[in-house]
Amino acid sequence: MPHFIAEYTDNIERQADLPGLFEKVHRVLGDSGVFPLGGIRSRGVRLDTWRMADGKHDYAFVHMTLKVGHGRDLSTRQAVAETVFAVITTHFAELQAQRLLALSFEMVELHAQLNFKQNNVHAFLNNPTVSTDHATP
């Protein structure tokens, strides 16, 4: 954890530069000292079927969610969320200046007893000299 998910309308796929956004978000989350690097994941979900507002204009939107594990206090989560949203708004500023674009972001804390995970990436990142069949250079 955390997982960053960007749902975006298909009409901005080329301009959105989601790989660039993911790189920035990973840097912020990793540098925060709040989340282990091995758990940070991002993904984009392209929306091919959608409608916005009155449907009469070339609207677009990106709704982003950051799912985090349980255990961090509200002020820590809020500080991270505000930093991530600042990265998001800066990333999309030029595109938003050119077109109708709605941005939304929420951080969701997962329930402690209902969040299951298994991950060998943490061990690999802590000792990358150990060869595994799963690691690629």
JSON list of C-alpha atoms in Angstrom, two decimals:
[
{"chain": "A", "resi": 1, "resn": "MET", "atom": "CA", "xyz": [0.00, 0.00, 0.00]},
{"chain": "A", "resi": 2, "resn": "PRO", "atom": "CA", "xyz": [-0.74, 2.69, -1.11]},
{"chain": "A", "resi": 3, "resn": "HIS", "atom": "CA", "xyz": [-2.44, 2.22, -4.45]},
{"chain": "A", "resi": 4, "resn": "PHE", "atom": "CA", "xyz": [-3.04, 5.25, -6.68]},
{"chain": "A", "resi": 5, "resn": "ILE", "atom": "CA", "xyz": [-5.85, 4.80, -9.22]},
{"chain": "A", "resi": 6, "resn": "ALA", "atom": "CA", "xyz": [-6.68, 7.32, -11.94]},
{"chain": "A", "resi": 7, "resn": "GLU", "atom": "CA", "xyz": [-9.97, 6.90, -13.79]},
{"chain": "A", "resi": 8, "resn": "TYR", "atom": "CA", "xyz": [-9.88, 9.10, -16.88]},
{"chain": "A", "resi": 9, "resn": "THR", "atom": "CA", "xyz": [-12.11, 9.85, -19.85]},
{"chain": "A", "resi": 10, "resn": "ASP", "atom": "CA", "xyz": [-10.91, 8.43, -23.14]},
{"chain": "A", "resi": 11, "resn": "ASN", "atom": "CA", "xyz": [-10.81, 11.86, -24.83]},
{"chain": "A", "resi": 12, "resn": "ILE", "atom": "CA", "xyz": [-7.69, 12.94, -22.89]},
{"chain": "A", "resi": 13, "resn": "GLU", "atom": "CA", "xyz": [-5.66, 9.74, -23.01]},
{"chain": "A", "resi": 14, "resn": "ARG", "atom": "CA", "xyz": [-2.81, 11.22, -25.07]},
{"chain": "A", "resi": 15, "resn": "GLN", "atom": "CA", "xyz": [-2.63, 14.53, -23.22]},
{"chain": "A", "resi": 16, "resn": "ALA", "atom": "CA", "xyz": [-2.99, 13.21, -19.65]},
{"chain": "A", "resi": 17, "resn": "ASP", "atom": "CA", "xyz": [0.56, 11.75, -19.43]},
{"chain": "A", "resi": 18, "resn": "LEU", "atom": "CA", "xyz": [-0.41, 9.29, -16.74]},
{"chain": "A", "resi": 19, "resn": "PRO", "atom": "CA", "xyz": [3.05, 7.66, -16.67]},
{"chain": "A", "resi": 20, "resn": "GLY", "atom": "CA", "xyz": [4.48, 11.09, -15.84]},
{"chain": "A", "resi": 21, "resn": "LEU", "atom": "CA", "xyz": [1.84, 11.63, -13.15]},
{"chain": "A", "resi": 22, "resn": "PHE", "atom": "CA", "xyz": [2.53, 8.20, -11.65]},
{"chain": "A", "resi": 23, "resn": "GLU", "atom": "CA", "xyz": [6.26, 8.95, -11.49]},
{"chain": "A", "resi": 24, "resn": "LYS", "atom": "CA", "xyz": [5.56, 12.19, -9.60]},
{"chain": "A", "resi": 25, "resn": "VAL", "atom": "CA", "xyz": [3.09, 10.55, -7.21]},
{"chain": "A", "resi": 26, "resn": "HIS", "atom": "CA", "xyz": [5.49, 7.67, -6.49]},
{"chain": "A", "resi": 27, "resn": "ARG", "atom": "CA", "xyz": [8.26, 10.14, -5.74]},
{"chain": "A", "resi": 28, "resn": "VAL", "atom": "CA", "xyz": [6.06, 12.11, -3.32]},
{"chain": "A", "resi": 29, "resn": "LEU", "atom": "CA", "xyz": [4.77, 9.00, -1.57]},
{"chain": "A", "resi": 30, "resn": "GLY", "atom": "CA", "xyz": [8.20, 7.38, -1.36]},
{"chain": "A", "resi": 31, "resn": "ASP", "atom": "CA", "xyz": [9.86, 10.56, -0.11]},
{"chain": "A", "resi": 32, "resn": "SER", "atom": "CA", "xyz": [7.13, 11.11, 2.51]},
{"chain": "A", "resi": 33, "resn": "GLY", "atom": "CA", "xyz": [8.58, 8.52, 4.85]},
{"chain": "A", "resi": 34, "resn": "VAL", "atom": "CA", "xyz": [5.01, 7.36, 5.45]},
{"chain": "A", "resi": 35, "resn": "PHE", "atom": "CA", "xyz": [4.79, 4.50, 2.93]},
{"chain": "A", "resi": 36, "resn": "PRO", "atom": "CA", "xyz": [7.24, 1.73, 2.00]},
{"chain": "A", "resi": 37, "resn": "LEU", "atom": "CA", "xyz": [8.38, 2.03, -1.63]},
{"chain": "A", "resi": 38, "resn": "GLY", "atom": "CA", "xyz": [7.67, -1.64, -2.36]},
{"chain": "A", "resi": 39, "resn": "GLY", "atom": "CA", "xyz": [3.96, -1.20, -1.74]},
{"chain": "A", "resi": 40, "resn": "ILE", "atom": "CA", "xyz": [3.35, 1.84, -3.93]},
{"chain": "A", "resi": 41, "resn": "ARG", "atom": "CA", "xyz": [1.40, 1.03, -7.11]},
{"chain": "A", "resi": 42, "resn": "SER", "atom": "CA", "xyz": [-0.37, 3.14, -9.69]},
{"chain": "A", "resi": 43, "resn": "ARG", "atom": "CA", "xyz": [-2.79, 2.32, -12.45]},
{"chain": "A", "resi": 44, "resn": "GLY", "atom": "CA", "xyz": [-4.96, 4.09, -14.94]},
{"chain": "A", "resi": 45, "resn": "VAL", "atom": "CA", "xyz": [-8.48, 3.03, -15.81]},
{"chain": "A", "resi": 46, "resn": "ARG", "atom": "CA", "xyz": [-9.62, 4.37, -19.18]},
{"chain": "A", "resi": 47, "resn": "LEU", "atom": "CA", "xyz": [-13.32, 5.16, -19.32]},
{"chain": "A", "resi": 48, "resn": "ASP", "atom": "CA", "xyz": [-14.78, 4.52, -22.75]},
{"chain": "A", "resi": 49, "resn": "THR", "atom": "CA", "xyz": [-18.41, 4.91, -21.68]},
{"chain": "A", "resi": 50, "resn": "TRP", "atom": "CA", "xyz": [-19.20, 8.00, -19.64]},
{"chain": "A", "resi": 51, "resn": "ARG", "atom": "CA", "xyz": [-21.18, 11.23, -19.59]},
{"chain": "A", "resi": 52, "resn": "MET", "atom": "CA", "xyz": [-20.47, 14.51, -17.91]},
{"chain": "A", "resi": 53, "resn": "ALA", "atom": "CA", "xyz": [-22.76, 17.45, -17.14]},
{"chain": "A", "resi": 54, "resn": "ASP", "atom": "CA", "xyz": [-25.14, 18.22, -20.03]},
{"chain": "A", "resi": 55, "resn": "GLY", "atom": "CA", "xyz": [-23.14, 16.13, -22.50]},
{"chain": "A", "resi": 56, "resn": "LYS", "atom": "CA", "xyz": [-23.08, 19.03, -24.99]},
{"chain": "A", "resi": 57, "resn": "HIS", "atom": "CA", "xyz": [-19.39, 19.88, -24.85]},
{"chain": "A", "resi": 58, "resn": "ASP", "atom": "CA", "xyz": [-16.03, 18.15, -24.98]},
{"chain": "A", "resi": 59, "resn": "TYR", "atom": "CA", "xyz": [-15.81, 17.69, -21.24]},
{"chain": "A", "resi": 60, "resn": "ALA", "atom": "CA", "xyz": [-13.20, 15.49, -19.59]},
{"chain": "A", "resi": 61, "resn": "PHE", "atom": "CA", "xyz": [-12.42, 14.32, -16.09]},
{"chain": "A", "resi": 62, "resn": "VAL", "atom": "CA", "xyz": [-9.91, 12.43, -14.04]},
{"chain": "A", "resi": 63, "resn": "HIS", "atom": "CA", "xyz": [-11.00, 10.97, -10.72]},
{"chain": "A", "resi": 64, "resn": "MET", "atom": "CA", "xyz": [-8.11, 9.74, -8.59]},
{"chain": "A", "resi": 65, "resn": "THR", "atom": "CA", "xyz": [-8.17, 7.59, -5.49]},
{"chain": "A", "resi": 66, "resn": "LEU", "atom": "CA", "xyz": [-5.30, 6.83, -3.13]},
{"chain": "A", "resi": 67, "resn": "LYS", "atom": "CA", "xyz": [-6.04, 3.70, -1.11]},
{"chain": "A", "resi": 68, "resn": "VAL", "atom": "CA", "xyz": [-3.90, 3.45, 2.01]},
{"chain": "A", "resi": 69, "resn": "GLY", "atom": "CA", "xyz": [-3.58, 0.86, 4.73]},
{"chain": "A", "resi": 70, "resn": "HIS", "atom": "CA", "xyz": [-4.94, 1.46, 8.20]},
{"chain": "A", "resi": 71, "resn": "GLY", "atom": "CA", "xyz": [-2.80, 2.92, 10.96]},
{"chain": "A", "resi": 72, "resn": "ARG", "atom": "CA", "xyz": [-1.79, 6.48, 10.12]},
{"chain": "A", "resi": 73, "resn": "ASP", "atom": "CA", "xyz": [-3.31, 9.38, 12.00]},
{"chain": "A", "resi": 74, "resn": "LEU", "atom": "CA", "xyz": [-5.59, 11.87, 10.28]},
{"chain": "A", "resi": 75, "resn": "SER", "atom": "CA", "xyz": [-3.07, 14.71, 10.23]},
{"chain": "A", "resi": 76, "resn": "THR", "atom": "CA", "xyz": [-0.49, 12.48, 8.50]},
{"chain": "A", "resi": 77, "resn": "ARG", "atom": "CA", "xyz": [-3.01, 11.30, 5.93]},
{"chain": "A", "resi": 78, "resn": "GLN", "atom": "CA", "xyz": [-4.24, 14.84, 5.35]},
{"chain": "A", "resi": 79, "resn": "ALA", "atom": "CA", "xyz": [-0.70, 16.18, 4.81]},
{"chain": "A", "resi": 80, "resn": "VAL", "atom": "CA", "xyz": [0.04, 13.44, 2.28]},
{"chain": "A", "resi": 81, "resn": "ALA", "atom": "CA", "xyz": [-3.31, 13.95, 0.53]},
{"chain": "A", "resi": 82, "resn": "GLU", "atom": "CA", "xyz": [-2.76, 17.70, 0.23]},
{"chain": "A", "resi": 83, "resn": "THR", "atom": "CA", "xyz": [0.72, 17.16, -1.19]},
{"chain": "A", "resi": 84, "resn": "VAL", "atom": "CA", "xyz": [-0.53, 14.59, -3.69]},
{"chain": "A", "resi": 85, "resn": "PHE", "atom": "CA", "xyz": [-3.39, 16.88, -4.78]},
{"chain": "A", "resi": 86, "resn": "ALA", "atom": "CA", "xyz": [-0.90, 19.72, -5.31]},
{"chain": "A", "resi": 87, "resn": "VAL", "atom": "CA", "xyz": [1.11, 17.39, -7.57]},
{"chain": "A", "resi": 88, "resn": "ILE", "atom": "CA", "xyz": [-2.07, 16.43, -9.44]},
{"chain": "A", "resi": 89, "resn": "THR", "atom": "CA", "xyz": [-3.22, 20.01, -10.03]},
{"chain": "A", "resi": 90, "resn": "THR", "atom": "CA", "xyz": [0.24, 21.08, -11.16]},
{"chain": "A", "resi": 91, "resn": "HIS", "atom": "CA", "xyz": [0.49, 18.09, -13.49]},
{"chain": "A", "resi": 92, "resn": "PHE", "atom": "CA", "xyz": [-2.85, 18.87, -15.16]},
{"chain": "A", "resi": 93, "resn": "ALA", "atom": "CA", "xyz": [-2.62, 22.70, -15.06]},
{"chain": "A", "resi": 94, "resn": "GLU", "atom": "CA", "xyz": [-1.66, 23.14, -18.71]},
{"chain": "A", "resi": 95, "resn": "LEU", "atom": "CA", "xyz": [-4.32, 20.71, -19.95]},
{"chain": "A", "resi": 96, "resn": "GLN", "atom": "CA", "xyz": [-6.95, 22.32, -17.73]},
{"chain": "A", "resi": 97, "resn": "ALA", "atom": "CA", "xyz": [-6.06, 25.72, -19.18]},
{"chain": "A", "resi": 98, "resn": "GLN", "atom": "CA", "xyz": [-6.76, 24.35, -22.68]},
{"chain": "A", "resi": 99, "resn": "ARG", "atom": "CA", "xyz": [-10.03, 22.48, -22.17]},
{"chain": "A", "resi": 100, "resn": "LEU", "atom": "CA", "xyz": [-12.93, 21.69, -19.86]},
{"chain": "A", "resi": 101, "resn": "LEU", "atom": "CA", "xyz": [-11.41, 19.31, -17.33]},
{"chain": "A", "resi": 102, "resn": "ALA", "atom": "CA", "xyz": [-12.61, 18.28, -13.87]},
{"chain": "A", "resi": 103, "resn": "LEU", "atom": "CA", "xyz": [-10.12, 16.83, -11.40]},
{"chain": "A", "resi": 104, "resn": "SER", "atom": "CA", "xyz": [-11.09, 15.02, -8.23]},
{"chain": "A", "resi": 105, "resn": "PHE", "atom": "CA", "xyz": [-9.03, 13.15, -5.66]},
{"chain": "A", "resi": 106, "resn": "GLU", "atom": "CA", "xyz": [-9.80, 11.21, -2.51]},
{"chain": "A", "resi": 107, "resn": "MET", "atom": "CA", "xyz": [-7.74, 9.24, -0.03]},
{"chain": "A", "resi": 108, "resn": "VAL", "atom": "CA", "xyz": [-9.40, 6.13, 1.35]},
{"chain": "A", "resi": 109, "resn": "GLU", "atom": "CA", "xyz": [-8.15, 4.27, 4.41]},
{"chain": "A", "resi": 110, "resn": "LEU", "atom": "CA", "xyz": [-8.78, 0.54, 4.14]},
{"chain": "A", "resi": 111, "resn": "HIS", "atom": "CA", "xyz": [-10.32, -1.40, 7.01]},
{"chain": "A", "resi": 112, "resn": "ALA", "atom": "CA", "xyz": [-7.63, -3.01, 9.17]},
{"chain": "A", "resi": 113, "resn": "GLN", "atom": "CA", "xyz": [-9.29, -6.44, 9.40]},
{"chain": "A", "resi": 114, "resn": "LEU", "atom": "CA", "xyz": [-10.56, -6.58, 5.82]},
{"chain": "A", "resi": 115, "resn": "ASN", "atom": "CA", "xyz": [-7.36, -5.67, 3.96]},
{"chain": "A", "resi": 116, "resn": "PHE", "atom": "CA", "xyz": [-5.29, -8.69, 2.93]},
{"chain": "A", "resi": 117, "resn": "LYS", "atom": "CA", "xyz": [-1.97, -8.65, 1.10]},
{"chain": "A", "resi": 118, "resn": "GLN", "atom": "CA", "xyz": [1.12, -10.70, 0.35]},
{"chain": "A", "resi": 119, "resn": "ASN", "atom": "CA", "xyz": [4.18, -9.08, -1.18]},
{"chain": "A", "resi": 120, "resn": "ASN", "atom": "CA", "xyz": [7.78, -10.20, -1.73]},
{"chain": "A", "resi": 121, "resn": "VAL", "atom": "CA", "xyz": [8.86, -6.87, -3.25]},
{"chain": "A", "resi": 122, "resn": "HIS", "atom": "CA", "xyz": [9.73, -5.34, 0.14]},
{"chain": "A", "resi": 123, "resn": "ALA", "atom": "CA", "xyz": [12.30, -8.07, 0.83]},
{"chain": "A", "resi": 124, "resn": "PHE", "atom": "CA", "xyz": [13.76, -7.64, -2.64]},
{"chain": "A", "resi": 125, "resn": "LEU", "atom": "CA", "xyz": [14.11, -3.86, -2.27]},
{"chain": "A", "resi": 126, "resn": "ASN", "atom": "CA", "xyz": [15.79, -4.34, 1.12]},
{"chain": "A", "resi": 127, "resn": "ASN", "atom": "CA", "xyz": [18.32, -6.77, -0.38]},
{"chain": "A", "resi": 128, "resn": "PRO", "atom": "CA", "xyz": [18.44, -6.34, -4.20]},
{"chain": "A", "resi": 129, "resn": "THR", "atom": "CA", "xyz": [21.67, -8.35, -4.52]},
{"chain": "A", "resi": 130, "resn": "VAL", "atom": "CA", "xyz": [19.76, -11.55, -3.80]},
{"chain": "A", "resi": 131, "resn": "SER", "atom": "CA", "xyz": [18.77, -13.12, -7.08]},
{"chain": "A", "resi": 132, "resn": "THR", "atom": "CA", "xyz": [15.19, -14.25, -7.52]},
{"chain": "A", "resi": 133, "resn": "ASP", "atom": "CA", "xyz": [13.39, -15.78, -10.44]},
{"chain": "A", "resi": 134, "resn": "HIS", "atom": "CA", "xyz": [10.84, -12.96, -10.24]},
{"chain": "A", "resi": 135, "resn": "ALA", "atom": "CA", "xyz": [13.21, -10.02, -10.41]},
{"chain": "A", "resi": 136, "resn": "THR", "atom": "CA", "xyz": [14.17, -8.45, -13.68]},
{"chain": "A", "resi": 137, "resn": "PRO", "atom": "CA", "xyz": [17.14, -6.15, -14.17]}
]
